Amino acid sequence: MKCVIRRAQPKDAKDIAKMEATIGKELHDMYVIDPKLKDFAQLCLNDPNFNETPEIRKKLIQKSKKDEFRVDEISYVAVVNNKVIGMVEASVRKSKASVVKRMGGFHTLYIHKQFRGRGYGTQLMEKMMNWFRSREVEYVGLGVDVPNKSAIKMYSKLGFKLGGYQMKIKLQ
């Protein structure tokens, strides 16, 4: 099936919000496998970021979130047969303290389950990497959950390497 990668538009808000909700459920299911991570799994399921409404998503697409360090932000969607089947979101940040002046960061990459393994995630990542290059970004970072082996494999194939650890704690 032919996949079109294009910039997200306000009309995509409903589909993207549904994907965000699915991400929370899939993360929950992934973490429940490991009993040590069960509390974190429940946090993922209850996180309001994973229960985003189409209205909130539409506003985010229409107006990039900016702060004093964020320079640019964008979302792309993957479309097959006029249906949004995947998305990627990323931003460029500037740093006054770092040697690296412009750092790219992936926030979300998601492909509907039934469309995985067909290269659509790679297409979204490559589109975003070209976007980073057009903004003179030197380094790009992303976070991936340890149990997400297929994502780790894809990121490794794209040239990403382990650069540190992100650790989590549940505060009482």
Short mmCIF file of C-alpha atoms in Angstrom, two decimals:
data_model
loop_
_atom_site.label_atom_id
_atom_site.label_comp_id
_atom_site.label_asym_id
_atom_site.label_seq_id
_atom_site.Cartn_x
_atom_site.Cartn_y
_atom_site.Cartn_z
CA MET A 1 0.00 0.00 0.00
CA LYS A 2 1.20 3.47 -0.86
CA CYS A 3 1.92 5.62 2.16
CA VAL A 4 1.90 9.41 2.00
CA ILE A 5 3.88 11.30 4.64
CA ARG A 6 2.62 14.86 5.12
CA ARG A 7 2.51 17.59 7.72
CA ALA A 8 -0.28 17.12 10.26
CA GLN A 9 -3.29 19.36 9.72
CA PRO A 10 -6.12 20.42 12.05
CA LYS A 11 -8.42 17.92 10.30
CA ASP A 12 -6.14 15.13 11.63
CA ALA A 13 -6.75 16.08 15.27
CA LYS A 14 -9.39 13.42 15.95
CA ASP A 15 -7.26 10.60 14.50
CA ILE A 16 -4.14 11.77 16.35
CA ALA A 17 -6.02 12.05 19.66
CA LYS A 18 -7.22 8.44 19.21
CA MET A 19 -3.63 7.35 18.57
CA GLU A 20 -2.49 9.14 21.75
CA ALA A 21 -5.08 7.18 23.75
CA THR A 22 -3.92 3.93 22.14
CA ILE A 23 -0.30 4.70 23.02
CA GLY A 24 -1.25 4.87 26.71
CA LYS A 25 -3.02 1.50 26.55
CA GLU A 26 -0.15 -0.17 24.68
CA LEU A 27 2.45 1.23 27.09
CA HIS A 28 0.33 -0.05 29.97
CA ASP A 29 0.14 -3.52 28.43
CA MET A 30 3.89 -3.51 27.70
CA TYR A 31 4.80 -2.61 31.28
CA VAL A 32 2.35 -4.96 32.98
CA ILE A 33 4.48 -7.85 31.67
CA ASP A 34 7.18 -6.82 34.16
CA PRO A 35 5.74 -6.74 37.72
CA LYS A 36 8.42 -4.25 38.83
CA LEU A 37 6.99 -1.75 36.33
CA LYS A 38 3.31 -2.23 37.11
CA ASP A 39 2.99 1.12 38.97
CA PHE A 40 4.51 2.95 36.03
CA ALA A 41 2.11 1.14 33.70
CA GLN A 42 -0.84 2.46 35.66
CA LEU A 43 0.61 5.98 35.52
CA CYS A 44 0.79 5.73 31.72
CA LEU A 45 -2.84 4.68 31.53
CA ASN A 46 -3.97 7.53 33.81
CA ASP A 47 -1.71 10.23 32.32
CA PRO A 48 -3.85 13.01 30.80
CA ASN A 49 -1.34 13.25 27.93
CA PHE A 50 -2.55 9.84 26.80
CA ASN A 51 -6.20 10.91 27.02
CA GLU A 52 -5.93 13.98 24.84
CA THR A 53 -9.11 15.35 23.29
CA PRO A 54 -9.35 16.17 19.59
CA GLU A 55 -9.85 19.83 20.55
CA ILE A 56 -6.56 19.96 22.46
CA ARG A 57 -4.75 18.16 19.64
CA LYS A 58 -6.20 20.58 17.06
CA LYS A 59 -4.85 23.55 19.02
CA LEU A 60 -1.43 21.92 19.27
CA ILE A 61 -1.33 21.35 15.52
CA GLN A 62 -2.46 24.90 14.74
CA LYS A 63 -0.10 26.62 17.13
CA SER A 64 3.32 25.24 17.95
CA LYS A 65 4.14 25.15 21.63
CA LYS A 66 7.02 27.53 22.19
CA ASP A 67 9.08 28.47 25.17
CA GLU A 68 12.33 30.35 25.53
CA PHE A 69 14.35 27.30 24.46
CA ARG A 70 12.07 25.69 21.88
CA VAL A 71 12.76 27.02 18.40
CA ASP A 72 10.47 24.96 16.21
CA GLU A 73 8.05 22.05 16.47
CA ILE A 74 6.26 19.95 13.88
CA SER A 75 4.06 16.87 13.46
CA TYR A 76 3.84 14.60 10.43
CA VAL A 77 1.29 11.89 9.73
CA ALA A 78 1.44 8.74 7.63
CA VAL A 79 -1.65 8.26 5.48
CA VAL A 80 -2.71 5.05 3.71
CA ASN A 81 -5.96 4.97 1.70
CA ASN A 82 -6.92 8.41 3.10
CA LYS A 83 -6.61 7.09 6.68
CA VAL A 84 -4.08 8.42 9.20
CA ILE A 85 -2.18 5.31 10.31
CA GLY A 86 0.79 6.89 12.05
CA MET A 87 2.34 10.05 13.40
CA VAL A 88 5.61 11.57 14.52
CA GLU A 89 6.18 14.72 16.58
CA ALA A 90 9.46 16.48 17.22
CA SER A 91 11.00 19.82 18.06
CA VAL A 92 14.22 21.76 17.85
CA ARG A 93 15.58 23.31 21.02
CA LYS A 94 18.37 25.79 21.50
CA SER A 95 20.81 25.61 24.34
CA LYS A 96 22.87 28.36 25.89
CA ALA A 97 24.79 26.03 28.20
CA SER A 98 25.66 23.23 25.80
CA VAL A 99 28.31 22.99 23.11
CA VAL A 100 25.48 21.82 20.85
CA LYS A 101 23.50 24.93 19.95
CA ARG A 102 20.53 23.24 18.26
CA MET A 103 19.29 19.87 19.48
CA GLY A 104 16.45 17.93 17.87
CA GLY A 105 14.17 15.74 19.90
CA PHE A 106 11.52 13.20 18.99
CA HIS A 107 8.46 13.31 21.27
CA THR A 108 6.16 10.70 19.77
CA LEU A 109 6.29 8.09 17.03
CA TYR A 110 3.30 5.83 16.59
CA ILE A 111 2.07 3.45 13.90
CA HIS A 112 -1.26 1.61 14.24
CA LYS A 113 -0.61 -2.03 15.13
CA GLN A 114 -2.00 -3.49 11.91
CA PHE A 115 0.36 -1.29 9.83
CA ARG A 116 3.60 -2.05 11.70
CA GLY A 117 6.51 -3.85 10.10
CA ARG A 118 5.91 -2.27 6.68
CA GLY A 119 8.46 0.53 6.88
CA TYR A 120 6.01 3.35 7.66
CA GLY A 121 7.72 4.20 10.94
CA THR A 122 11.04 4.41 9.13
CA GLN A 123 9.48 6.69 6.50
CA LEU A 124 8.17 9.02 9.22
CA MET A 125 11.54 9.05 10.97
CA GLU A 126 13.41 9.80 7.73
CA LYS A 127 11.00 12.65 6.91
CA MET A 128 11.61 14.12 10.33
CA MET A 129 15.38 13.67 10.07
CA ASN A 130 15.30 15.67 6.82
CA TRP A 131 13.28 18.35 8.63
CA PHE A 132 15.96 18.46 11.36
CA ARG A 133 18.70 18.80 8.72
CA SER A 134 16.85 21.72 7.11
CA ARG A 135 17.02 23.46 10.50
CA GLU A 136 20.76 22.86 10.90
CA VAL A 137 20.32 20.51 13.85
CA GLU A 138 23.55 18.73 14.83
CA TYR A 139 22.21 16.05 17.18
CA VAL A 140 18.86 14.37 17.61
CA GLY A 141 17.68 12.51 20.70
CA LEU A 142 14.72 10.36 21.60
CA GLY A 143 13.43 8.28 24.46
CA VAL A 144 12.26 4.70 24.10
CA ASP A 145 10.84 2.37 26.71
CA VAL A 146 13.04 -0.64 27.51
CA PRO A 147 10.34 -3.24 26.72
CA ASN A 148 9.75 -1.72 23.24
CA LYS A 149 12.20 -3.99 21.42
CA SER A 150 10.84 -3.36 17.91
CA ALA A 151 11.25 0.42 18.29
CA ILE A 152 14.77 -0.01 19.68
CA LYS A 153 15.65 -2.19 16.68
CA MET A 154 14.29 0.40 14.21
CA TYR A 155 16.08 3.31 15.92
CA SER A 156 19.34 1.33 15.90
CA LYS A 157 18.97 0.64 12.16
CA LEU A 158 18.54 4.39 11.64
CA GLY A 159 21.85 5.00 13.42
CA PHE A 160 20.71 5.95 16.93
CA LYS A 161 22.99 4.81 19.74
CA LEU A 162 22.53 4.60 23.48
CA GLY A 163 23.54 7.95 24.91
CA GLY A 164 22.37 7.67 28.50
CA TYR A 165 19.58 6.45 30.70
CA GLN A 166 16.30 8.03 31.64
CA MET A 167 15.20 6.83 35.05
CA LYS A 168 11.78 7.10 36.68
CA ILE A 169 10.45 7.12 40.23
CA LYS A 170 6.92 7.21 41.58
CA LEU A 171 6.65 9.87 44.26
CA GLN A 172 4.40 9.14 47.22
#
